[in-house]
Structures are given as structure tokens and as C-alpha cells.
Amino acid sequence: MHRRTVIKNLALIIGGAAILPACHRIEGKVSVTLKNVDISADQEKLVSDIAETIIPKTTTPGARDLNLHLFVFKMLDDCYKKEDQQAFMTGMGQFTDAVKNKYDKPFSDLSQKQREDVLLSIENDKDEKCTANPKELKSFYGIVKNQTVNGYVKSKYFMTKQVVYELVPGRYNARFPYKQKQSA
């Protein structure tokens, strides 16, 4: 009787010791499962912050409310070439380093004005030879911006609340201006 209790308690302790390391994750959990691109929770938050800066929340939902950062990652994973995916990941690292070097804090801690300044400096840099913003960084920002806007205009919110769709032939308008055709 006493031996069973000891064995049961010992099994609980061993099981707990085996499960405990799996429960403790430092990086956090990523919201999307991707096949070809490996991202961390910090990288997901970075793209979420950039997308929210591109389409901020006003009286309409922002990019974070519509989960557009997940759309960006899904499109990157499914629709881009391996080289573009690699350039995206490299550019994301360069973006993080450039922001830390300029402001001494991560992009998520910057004010809205500083975030806009960072993104505008990349967007306005169209010179291919300029080394201030490397090619991979521009590629990263271009993919994030294009897919954020693409995801917004194809979102359920936009297609149902902003663009009112009417079936063809549409409604009858009895007051539509009409010119009578003159006969010869």
C-alpha cells in the first residue's frame, strides 16, 4: 500500500520533469505555421508593427486587427521563390539592425512619427547604388508593404464594408438621365 503511493508520486515527479522544459519557451509562440520560412515571435511582431504603421487603426480596422502580418508571411511562404524568401529574412535582420543603430531601441518601442520616418526613408531611397539601405532591406520592405496593401484590399472587411458589391445588372434607377435618340 505504501509502496504504491511512492511509485505513483515518483512517476508524477519524473513526468513533470520531462514535460517542464517543453512548457518553458523563451521566444514565445508563432501564430502561423509555415512550410518554407522559419520565423520567431519577435519577427512576427516586427512585421505586425510595420504593417500597422502602413495601415494604422483609425475609425476603420488597422492591419493588426485584420491579421495582415499573417497574410504577408503566408504569401511569402507560398508564392515567393526561395531566393526572395532568403532576401526577405536577410532584409528583416538588416531592418532590425538599422533601427537599433539609429534609435537605440527596437521598432516596436518607437513613436508613430519615428516609425513613419524609418519607413519613408526606405521608401524614398530609390537609388540602386546607395548603400544606406541595402538591396535586401528594400526587398523586405517592398514585400511587406505590397502584401499588406494586397491583403487589406482583399480582406473580408474591405470587400464587405468598403466596396459595396451589387449583382449584375444592379438596381433600377428610374431617375437616370436619358437622351432621346433623334430619328432622321
mmCIF file with all atom_site columns, C-alpha atoms in Angstrom:
data_model
loop_
_atom_site.group_PDB
_atom_site.id
_atom_site.type_symbol
_atom_site.label_atom_id
_atom_site.label_alt_id
_atom_site.label_comp_id
_atom_site.label_asym_id
_atom_site.label_entity_id
_atom_site.label_seq_id
_atom_site.pdbx_PDB_ins_code
_atom_site.Cartn_x
_atom_site.Cartn_y
_atom_site.Cartn_z
_atom_site.occupancy
_atom_site.B_iso_or_equiv
_atom_site.pdbx_formal_charge
_atom_site.auth_seq_id
_atom_site.auth_comp_id
_atom_site.auth_asym_id
_atom_site.auth_atom_id
_atom_site.pdbx_PDB_model_num
ATOM 1   C CA . MET A 1 1   ? 0.000   0.000  0.000   1.00 0.00 ? 1   MET A CA 1
ATOM 2   C CA . HIS A 1 2   ? 2.731   2.459  0.957   1.00 0.00 ? 2   HIS A CA 1
ATOM 3   C CA . ARG A 1 3   ? 4.904   1.276  -1.931  1.00 0.00 ? 3   ARG A CA 1
ATOM 4   C CA . ARG A 1 4   ? 2.144   2.112  -4.487  1.00 0.00 ? 4   ARG A CA 1
ATOM 5   C CA . THR A 1 5   ? 1.937   5.670  -3.227  1.00 0.00 ? 5   THR A CA 1
ATOM 6   C CA . VAL A 1 6   ? 5.714   6.103  -3.508  1.00 0.00 ? 6   VAL A CA 1
ATOM 7   C CA . ILE A 1 7   ? 5.739   4.710  -7.076  1.00 0.00 ? 7   ILE A CA 1
ATOM 8   C CA . LYS A 1 8   ? 2.797   6.953  -8.057  1.00 0.00 ? 8   LYS A CA 1
ATOM 9   C CA . ASN A 1 9   ? 4.487   10.062 -6.652  1.00 0.00 ? 9   ASN A CA 1
ATOM 10  C CA . LEU A 1 10  ? 7.786   9.117  -8.297  1.00 0.00 ? 10  LEU A CA 1
ATOM 11  C CA . ALA A 1 11  ? 6.010   8.729  -11.674 1.00 0.00 ? 11  ALA A CA 1
ATOM 12  C CA . LEU A 1 12  ? 4.428   12.182 -11.263 1.00 0.00 ? 12  LEU A CA 1
ATOM 13  C CA . ILE A 1 13  ? 7.793   13.775 -10.462 1.00 0.00 ? 13  ILE A CA 1
ATOM 14  C CA . ILE A 1 14  ? 9.525   12.125 -13.447 1.00 0.00 ? 14  ILE A CA 1
ATOM 15  C CA . GLY A 1 15  ? 6.664   13.033 -15.771 1.00 0.00 ? 15  GLY A CA 1
ATOM 16  C CA . GLY A 1 16  ? 6.665   16.627 -14.548 1.00 0.00 ? 16  GLY A CA 1
ATOM 17  C CA . ALA A 1 17  ? 10.434  16.889 -15.013 1.00 0.00 ? 17  ALA A CA 1
ATOM 18  C CA . ALA A 1 18  ? 10.087  15.590 -18.575 1.00 0.00 ? 18  ALA A CA 1
ATOM 19  C CA . ILE A 1 19  ? 7.241   17.982 -19.504 1.00 0.00 ? 19  ILE A CA 1
ATOM 20  C CA . LEU A 1 20  ? 8.509   21.127 -17.756 1.00 0.00 ? 20  LEU A CA 1
ATOM 21  C CA . PRO A 1 21  ? 11.204  22.090 -20.318 1.00 0.00 ? 21  PRO A CA 1
ATOM 22  C CA . ALA A 1 22  ? 8.659   21.870 -23.142 1.00 0.00 ? 22  ALA A CA 1
ATOM 23  C CA . CYS A 1 23  ? 6.346   24.290 -21.311 1.00 0.00 ? 23  CYS A CA 1
ATOM 24  C CA . HIS A 1 24  ? 9.042   26.925 -20.805 1.00 0.00 ? 24  HIS A CA 1
ATOM 25  C CA . ARG A 1 25  ? 9.698   28.771 -24.090 1.00 0.00 ? 25  ARG A CA 1
ATOM 26  C CA . ILE A 1 26  ? 11.665  31.968 -24.100 1.00 0.00 ? 26  ILE A CA 1
ATOM 27  C CA . GLU A 1 27  ? 10.797  33.171 -27.593 1.00 0.00 ? 27  GLU A CA 1
ATOM 28  C CA . GLY A 1 28  ? 7.045   32.777 -27.348 1.00 0.00 ? 28  GLY A CA 1
ATOM 29  C CA . LYS A 1 29  ? 4.757   31.174 -29.825 1.00 0.00 ? 29  LYS A CA 1
ATOM 30  C CA . VAL A 1 30  ? 4.353   31.984 -33.507 1.00 0.00 ? 30  VAL A CA 1
ATOM 31  C CA . SER A 1 31  ? 0.775   32.402 -34.728 1.00 0.00 ? 31  SER A CA 1
ATOM 32  C CA . VAL A 1 32  ? 1.226   30.875 -38.171 1.00 0.00 ? 32  VAL A CA 1
ATOM 33  C CA . THR A 1 33  ? 2.731   27.605 -39.337 1.00 0.00 ? 33  THR A CA 1
ATOM 34  C CA . LEU A 1 34  ? 4.887   27.966 -42.430 1.00 0.00 ? 34  LEU A CA 1
ATOM 35  C CA . LYS A 1 35  ? 6.489   25.292 -44.608 1.00 0.00 ? 35  LYS A CA 1
ATOM 36  C CA . ASN A 1 36  ? 9.473   27.111 -46.121 1.00 0.00 ? 36  ASN A CA 1
ATOM 37  C CA . VAL A 1 37  ? 10.161  30.102 -43.867 1.00 0.00 ? 37  VAL A CA 1
ATOM 38  C CA . ASP A 1 38  ? 11.140  29.831 -40.223 1.00 0.00 ? 38  ASP A CA 1
ATOM 39  C CA . ILE A 1 39  ? 10.162  32.874 -38.150 1.00 0.00 ? 39  ILE A CA 1
ATOM 40  C CA . SER A 1 40  ? 10.276  33.740 -34.465 1.00 0.00 ? 40  SER A CA 1
ATOM 41  C CA . ALA A 1 41  ? 7.687   35.546 -32.369 1.00 0.00 ? 41  ALA A CA 1
ATOM 42  C CA . ASP A 1 42  ? 9.863   38.692 -32.397 1.00 0.00 ? 42  ASP A CA 1
ATOM 43  C CA . GLN A 1 43  ? 9.998   38.664 -36.190 1.00 0.00 ? 43  GLN A CA 1
ATOM 44  C CA . GLU A 1 44  ? 6.241   38.188 -36.346 1.00 0.00 ? 44  GLU A CA 1
ATOM 45  C CA . LYS A 1 45  ? 5.779   41.167 -34.023 1.00 0.00 ? 45  LYS A CA 1
ATOM 46  C CA . LEU A 1 46  ? 8.141   43.274 -36.157 1.00 0.00 ? 46  LEU A CA 1
ATOM 47  C CA . VAL A 1 47  ? 6.170   42.607 -39.349 1.00 0.00 ? 47  VAL A CA 1
ATOM 48  C CA . SER A 1 48  ? 2.933   43.222 -37.423 1.00 0.00 ? 48  SER A CA 1
ATOM 49  C CA . ASP A 1 49  ? 4.246   46.618 -36.259 1.00 0.00 ? 49  ASP A CA 1
ATOM 50  C CA . ILE A 1 50  ? 5.391   47.557 -39.773 1.00 0.00 ? 50  ILE A CA 1
ATOM 51  C CA . ALA A 1 51  ? 2.019   46.558 -41.248 1.00 0.00 ? 51  ALA A CA 1
ATOM 52  C CA . GLU A 1 52  ? 0.215   48.550 -38.533 1.00 0.00 ? 52  GLU A CA 1
ATOM 53  C CA . THR A 1 53  ? 2.363   51.576 -39.400 1.00 0.00 ? 53  THR A CA 1
ATOM 54  C CA . ILE A 1 54  ? 1.424   51.202 -43.077 1.00 0.00 ? 54  ILE A CA 1
ATOM 55  C CA . ILE A 1 55  ? -2.308  50.778 -42.346 1.00 0.00 ? 55  ILE A CA 1
ATOM 56  C CA . PRO A 1 56  ? -2.955  52.210 -38.863 1.00 0.00 ? 56  PRO A CA 1
ATOM 57  C CA . LYS A 1 57  ? -6.165  51.767 -36.939 1.00 0.00 ? 57  LYS A CA 1
ATOM 58  C CA . THR A 1 58  ? -8.453  54.759 -37.283 1.00 0.00 ? 58  THR A CA 1
ATOM 59  C CA . THR A 1 59  ? -12.218 54.594 -37.452 1.00 0.00 ? 59  THR A CA 1
ATOM 60  C CA . THR A 1 60  ? -11.561 51.537 -39.620 1.00 0.00 ? 60  THR A CA 1
ATOM 61  C CA . PRO A 1 61  ? -9.660  48.448 -38.500 1.00 0.00 ? 61  PRO A CA 1
ATOM 62  C CA . GLY A 1 62  ? -5.893  48.547 -38.846 1.00 0.00 ? 62  GLY A CA 1
ATOM 63  C CA . ALA A 1 63  ? -3.537  45.938 -40.228 1.00 0.00 ? 63  ALA A CA 1
ATOM 64  C CA . ARG A 1 64  ? -3.143  44.260 -36.836 1.00 0.00 ? 64  ARG A CA 1
ATOM 65  C CA . ASP A 1 65  ? -6.903  43.911 -36.427 1.00 0.00 ? 65  ASP A CA 1
ATOM 66  C CA . LEU A 1 66  ? -7.122  42.192 -39.801 1.00 0.00 ? 66  LEU A CA 1
ATOM 67  C CA . ASN A 1 67  ? -4.041  39.980 -39.120 1.00 0.00 ? 67  ASN A CA 1
ATOM 68  C CA . LEU A 1 68  ? -2.365  41.221 -42.272 1.00 0.00 ? 68  LEU A CA 1
ATOM 69  C CA . HIS A 1 69  ? 1.081   40.278 -40.976 1.00 0.00 ? 69  HIS A CA 1
ATOM 70  C CA . LEU A 1 70  ? -0.026  36.639 -41.116 1.00 0.00 ? 70  LEU A CA 1
ATOM 71  C CA . PHE A 1 71  ? -1.167  37.219 -44.699 1.00 0.00 ? 71  PHE A CA 1
ATOM 72  C CA . VAL A 1 72  ? 2.297   38.632 -45.505 1.00 0.00 ? 72  VAL A CA 1
ATOM 73  C CA . PHE A 1 73  ? 4.018   35.553 -44.082 1.00 0.00 ? 73  PHE A CA 1
ATOM 74  C CA . LYS A 1 74  ? 1.621   33.146 -45.789 1.00 0.00 ? 74  LYS A CA 1
ATOM 75  C CA . MET A 1 75  ? 2.092   34.831 -49.162 1.00 0.00 ? 75  MET A CA 1
ATOM 76  C CA . LEU A 1 76  ? 5.863   34.871 -48.663 1.00 0.00 ? 76  LEU A CA 1
ATOM 77  C CA . ASP A 1 77  ? 5.852   31.183 -47.798 1.00 0.00 ? 77  ASP A CA 1
ATOM 78  C CA . ASP A 1 78  ? 3.556   30.063 -50.612 1.00 0.00 ? 78  ASP A CA 1
ATOM 79  C CA . CYS A 1 79  ? 4.139   32.451 -53.517 1.00 0.00 ? 79  CYS A CA 1
ATOM 80  C CA . TYR A 1 80  ? 7.742   33.671 -53.464 1.00 0.00 ? 80  TYR A CA 1
ATOM 81  C CA . LYS A 1 81  ? 10.895  31.964 -54.710 1.00 0.00 ? 81  LYS A CA 1
ATOM 82  C CA . LYS A 1 82  ? 13.485  30.592 -52.320 1.00 0.00 ? 82  LYS A CA 1
ATOM 83  C CA . GLU A 1 83  ? 15.870  33.468 -53.179 1.00 0.00 ? 83  GLU A CA 1
ATOM 84  C CA . ASP A 1 84  ? 13.184  36.052 -52.406 1.00 0.00 ? 84  ASP A CA 1
ATOM 85  C CA . GLN A 1 85  ? 12.395  34.331 -49.113 1.00 0.00 ? 85  GLN A CA 1
ATOM 86  C CA . GLN A 1 86  ? 16.082  34.375 -48.209 1.00 0.00 ? 86  GLN A CA 1
ATOM 87  C CA . ALA A 1 87  ? 16.367  38.067 -49.164 1.00 0.00 ? 87  ALA A CA 1
ATOM 88  C CA . PHE A 1 88  ? 13.281  38.787 -47.039 1.00 0.00 ? 88  PHE A CA 1
ATOM 89  C CA . MET A 1 89  ? 14.792  37.131 -43.976 1.00 0.00 ? 89  MET A CA 1
ATOM 90  C CA . THR A 1 90  ? 18.145  38.869 -44.525 1.00 0.00 ? 90  THR A CA 1
ATOM 91  C CA . GLY A 1 91  ? 16.389  42.201 -45.049 1.00 0.00 ? 91  GLY A CA 1
ATOM 92  C CA . MET A 1 92  ? 14.396  41.732 -41.867 1.00 0.00 ? 92  MET A CA 1
ATOM 93  C CA . GLY A 1 93  ? 17.634  41.349 -39.910 1.00 0.00 ? 93  GLY A CA 1
ATOM 94  C CA . GLN A 1 94  ? 19.113  44.404 -41.627 1.00 0.00 ? 94  GLN A CA 1
ATOM 95  C CA . PHE A 1 95  ? 15.965  46.385 -40.836 1.00 0.00 ? 95  PHE A CA 1
ATOM 96  C CA . THR A 1 96  ? 16.173  45.460 -37.150 1.00 0.00 ? 96  THR A CA 1
ATOM 97  C CA . ASP A 1 97  ? 19.870  46.390 -37.014 1.00 0.00 ? 97  ASP A CA 1
ATOM 98  C CA . ALA A 1 98  ? 19.329  49.697 -38.852 1.00 0.00 ? 98  ALA A CA 1
ATOM 99  C CA . VAL A 1 99  ? 16.562  50.756 -36.456 1.00 0.00 ? 99  VAL A CA 1
ATOM 100 C CA . LYS A 1 100 ? 18.619  49.788 -33.390 1.00 0.00 ? 100 LYS A CA 1
ATOM 101 C CA . ASN A 1 101 ? 21.657  51.670 -34.706 1.00 0.00 ? 101 ASN A CA 1
ATOM 102 C CA . LYS A 1 102 ? 19.643  54.826 -35.403 1.00 0.00 ? 102 LYS A CA 1
ATOM 103 C CA . TYR A 1 103 ? 17.345  54.956 -32.363 1.00 0.00 ? 103 TYR A CA 1
ATOM 104 C CA . ASP A 1 104 ? 18.942  52.566 -29.811 1.00 0.00 ? 104 ASP A CA 1
ATOM 105 C CA . LYS A 1 105 ? 15.646  50.777 -29.355 1.00 0.00 ? 105 LYS A CA 1
ATOM 106 C CA . PRO A 1 106 ? 13.576  48.269 -31.286 1.00 0.00 ? 106 PRO A CA 1
ATOM 107 C CA . PHE A 1 107 ? 10.999  49.287 -33.884 1.00 0.00 ? 107 PHE A CA 1
ATOM 108 C CA . SER A 1 108 ? 8.103   48.389 -31.589 1.00 0.00 ? 108 SER A CA 1
ATOM 109 C CA . ASP A 1 109 ? 9.260   50.957 -28.990 1.00 0.00 ? 109 ASP A CA 1
ATOM 110 C CA . LEU A 1 110 ? 9.407   53.853 -31.466 1.00 0.00 ? 110 LEU A CA 1
ATOM 111 C CA . SER A 1 111 ? 6.719   56.512 -31.649 1.00 0.00 ? 111 SER A CA 1
ATOM 112 C CA . GLN A 1 112 ? 4.352   56.547 -34.620 1.00 0.00 ? 112 GLN A CA 1
ATOM 113 C CA . LYS A 1 113 ? 6.229   59.508 -36.140 1.00 0.00 ? 113 LYS A CA 1
ATOM 114 C CA . GLN A 1 114 ? 9.593   57.733 -35.821 1.00 0.00 ? 114 GLN A CA 1
ATOM 115 C CA . ARG A 1 115 ? 8.141   54.585 -37.357 1.00 0.00 ? 115 ARG A CA 1
ATOM 116 C CA . GLU A 1 116 ? 6.819   56.550 -40.305 1.00 0.00 ? 116 GLU A CA 1
ATOM 117 C CA . ASP A 1 117 ? 10.192  58.292 -40.724 1.00 0.00 ? 117 ASP A CA 1
ATOM 118 C CA . VAL A 1 118 ? 12.002  54.939 -40.840 1.00 0.00 ? 118 VAL A CA 1
ATOM 119 C CA . LEU A 1 119 ? 9.627   53.518 -43.436 1.00 0.00 ? 119 LEU A CA 1
ATOM 120 C CA . LEU A 1 120 ? 9.624   56.703 -45.527 1.00 0.00 ? 120 LEU A CA 1
ATOM 121 C CA . SER A 1 121 ? 13.441  56.802 -45.575 1.00 0.00 ? 121 SER A CA 1
ATOM 122 C CA . ILE A 1 122 ? 13.459  53.283 -47.051 1.00 0.00 ? 122 ILE A CA 1
ATOM 123 C CA . GLU A 1 123 ? 10.646  54.042 -49.485 1.00 0.00 ? 123 GLU A CA 1
ATOM 124 C CA . ASN A 1 124 ? 12.214  57.271 -50.737 1.00 0.00 ? 124 ASN A CA 1
ATOM 125 C CA . ASP A 1 125 ? 15.591  55.620 -51.297 1.00 0.00 ? 125 ASP A CA 1
ATOM 126 C CA . LYS A 1 126 ? 15.259  54.639 -54.943 1.00 0.00 ? 126 LYS A CA 1
ATOM 127 C CA . ASP A 1 127 ? 18.956  54.777 -55.768 1.00 0.00 ? 127 ASP A CA 1
ATOM 128 C CA . GLU A 1 128 ? 20.251  51.268 -56.508 1.00 0.00 ? 128 GLU A CA 1
ATOM 129 C CA . LYS A 1 129 ? 23.849  52.247 -55.742 1.00 0.00 ? 129 LYS A CA 1
ATOM 130 C CA . CYS A 1 130 ? 23.069  53.788 -52.350 1.00 0.00 ? 130 CYS A CA 1
ATOM 131 C CA . THR A 1 131 ? 24.471  51.705 -49.516 1.00 0.00 ? 131 THR A CA 1
ATOM 132 C CA . ALA A 1 132 ? 22.388  53.322 -46.763 1.00 0.00 ? 132 ALA A CA 1
ATOM 133 C CA . ASN A 1 133 ? 19.602  50.820 -47.391 1.00 0.00 ? 133 ASN A CA 1
ATOM 134 C CA . PRO A 1 134 ? 20.864  47.513 -48.818 1.00 0.00 ? 134 PRO A CA 1
ATOM 135 C CA . LYS A 1 135 ? 19.000  45.696 -51.578 1.00 0.00 ? 135 LYS A CA 1
ATOM 136 C CA . GLU A 1 136 ? 17.670  43.003 -49.217 1.00 0.00 ? 136 GLU A CA 1
ATOM 137 C CA . LEU A 1 137 ? 16.268  45.627 -46.848 1.00 0.00 ? 137 LEU A CA 1
ATOM 138 C CA . LYS A 1 138 ? 14.431  47.321 -49.721 1.00 0.00 ? 138 LYS A CA 1
ATOM 139 C CA . SER A 1 139 ? 13.177  43.922 -50.877 1.00 0.00 ? 139 SER A CA 1
ATOM 140 C CA . PHE A 1 140 ? 11.943  43.137 -47.350 1.00 0.00 ? 140 PHE A CA 1
ATOM 141 C CA . TYR A 1 141 ? 10.101  46.427 -47.060 1.00 0.00 ? 141 TYR A CA 1
ATOM 142 C CA . GLY A 1 142 ? 8.687   46.141 -50.575 1.00 0.00 ? 142 GLY A CA 1
ATOM 143 C CA . ILE A 1 143 ? 7.265   42.675 -49.884 1.00 0.00 ? 143 ILE A CA 1
ATOM 144 C CA . VAL A 1 144 ? 5.789   43.746 -46.537 1.00 0.00 ? 144 VAL A CA 1
ATOM 145 C CA . LYS A 1 145 ? 4.190   46.884 -47.989 1.00 0.00 ? 145 LYS A CA 1
ATOM 146 C CA . ASN A 1 146 ? 2.854   45.241 -51.161 1.00 0.00 ? 146 ASN A CA 1
ATOM 147 C CA . GLN A 1 147 ? 1.407   42.241 -49.369 1.00 0.00 ? 147 GLN A CA 1
ATOM 148 C CA . THR A 1 148 ? -0.050  44.388 -46.576 1.00 0.00 ? 148 THR A CA 1
ATOM 149 C CA . VAL A 1 149 ? -1.918  46.555 -49.064 1.00 0.00 ? 149 VAL A CA 1
ATOM 150 C CA . ASN A 1 150 ? -2.826  43.475 -51.119 1.00 0.00 ? 150 ASN A CA 1
ATOM 151 C CA . GLY A 1 151 ? -4.176  41.745 -48.027 1.00 0.00 ? 151 GLY A CA 1
ATOM 152 C CA . TYR A 1 152 ? -6.143  44.823 -46.985 1.00 0.00 ? 152 TYR A CA 1
ATOM 153 C CA . VAL A 1 153 ? -7.932  45.279 -50.309 1.00 0.00 ? 153 VAL A CA 1
ATOM 154 C CA . LYS A 1 154 ? -8.724  41.552 -50.428 1.00 0.00 ? 154 LYS A CA 1
ATOM 155 C CA . SER A 1 155 ? -9.820  41.271 -46.799 1.00 0.00 ? 155 SER A CA 1
ATOM 156 C CA . LYS A 1 156 ? -13.364 40.386 -45.848 1.00 0.00 ? 156 LYS A CA 1
ATOM 157 C CA . TYR A 1 157 ? -13.729 43.743 -44.094 1.00 0.00 ? 157 TYR A CA 1
ATOM 158 C CA . PHE A 1 158 ? -12.739 45.736 -47.183 1.00 0.00 ? 158 PHE A CA 1
ATOM 159 C CA . MET A 1 159 ? -14.781 43.658 -49.613 1.00 0.00 ? 159 MET A CA 1
ATOM 160 C CA . THR A 1 160 ? -17.947 43.791 -47.498 1.00 0.00 ? 160 THR A CA 1
ATOM 161 C CA . LYS A 1 161 ? -17.778 47.182 -45.756 1.00 0.00 ? 161 LYS A CA 1
ATOM 162 C CA . GLN A 1 162 ? -15.776 49.441 -48.079 1.00 0.00 ? 162 GLN A CA 1
ATOM 163 C CA . VAL A 1 163 ? -16.620 48.084 -51.522 1.00 0.00 ? 163 VAL A CA 1
ATOM 164 C CA . VAL A 1 164 ? -20.317 47.534 -51.872 1.00 0.00 ? 164 VAL A CA 1
ATOM 165 C CA . TYR A 1 165 ? -20.844 44.787 -54.366 1.00 0.00 ? 165 TYR A CA 1
ATOM 166 C CA . GLU A 1 166 ? -24.045 44.662 -56.376 1.00 0.00 ? 166 GLU A CA 1
ATOM 167 C CA . LEU A 1 167 ? -25.060 41.782 -58.531 1.00 0.00 ? 167 LEU A CA 1
ATOM 168 C CA . VAL A 1 168 ? -25.339 42.440 -62.250 1.00 0.00 ? 168 VAL A CA 1
ATOM 169 C CA . PRO A 1 169 ? -27.433 44.138 -63.673 1.00 0.00 ? 169 PRO A CA 1
ATOM 170 C CA . GLY A 1 170 ? -27.655 46.207 -60.461 1.00 0.00 ? 170 GLY A CA 1
ATOM 171 C CA . ARG A 1 171 ? -30.621 48.127 -59.207 1.00 0.00 ? 171 ARG A CA 1
ATOM 172 C CA . TYR A 1 172 ? -33.116 50.012 -61.315 1.00 0.00 ? 172 TYR A CA 1
ATOM 173 C CA . ASN A 1 173 ? -32.644 53.784 -61.312 1.00 0.00 ? 173 ASN A CA 1
ATOM 174 C CA . ALA A 1 174 ? -35.759 55.494 -62.657 1.00 0.00 ? 174 ALA A CA 1
ATOM 175 C CA . ARG A 1 175 ? -34.164 58.977 -62.486 1.00 0.00 ? 175 ARG A CA 1
ATOM 176 C CA . PHE A 1 176 ? -31.176 58.178 -64.689 1.00 0.00 ? 176 PHE A CA 1
ATOM 177 C CA . PRO A 1 177 ? -30.685 60.979 -67.278 1.00 0.00 ? 177 PRO A CA 1
ATOM 178 C CA . TYR A 1 178 ? -31.879 59.909 -70.690 1.00 0.00 ? 178 TYR A CA 1
ATOM 179 C CA . LYS A 1 179 ? -31.398 61.467 -74.131 1.00 0.00 ? 179 LYS A CA 1
ATOM 180 C CA . GLN A 1 180 ? -33.912 60.537 -76.692 1.00 0.00 ? 180 GLN A CA 1
ATOM 181 C CA . LYS A 1 181 ? -32.379 59.430 -79.965 1.00 0.00 ? 181 LYS A CA 1
ATOM 182 C CA . GLN A 1 182 ? -33.346 61.685 -82.850 1.00 0.00 ? 182 GLN A CA 1
ATOM 183 C CA . SER A 1 183 ? -34.690 59.963 -85.920 1.00 0.00 ? 183 SER A CA 1
ATOM 184 C CA . ALA A 1 184 ? -33.857 61.172 -89.413 1.00 0.00 ? 184 ALA A CA 1
#
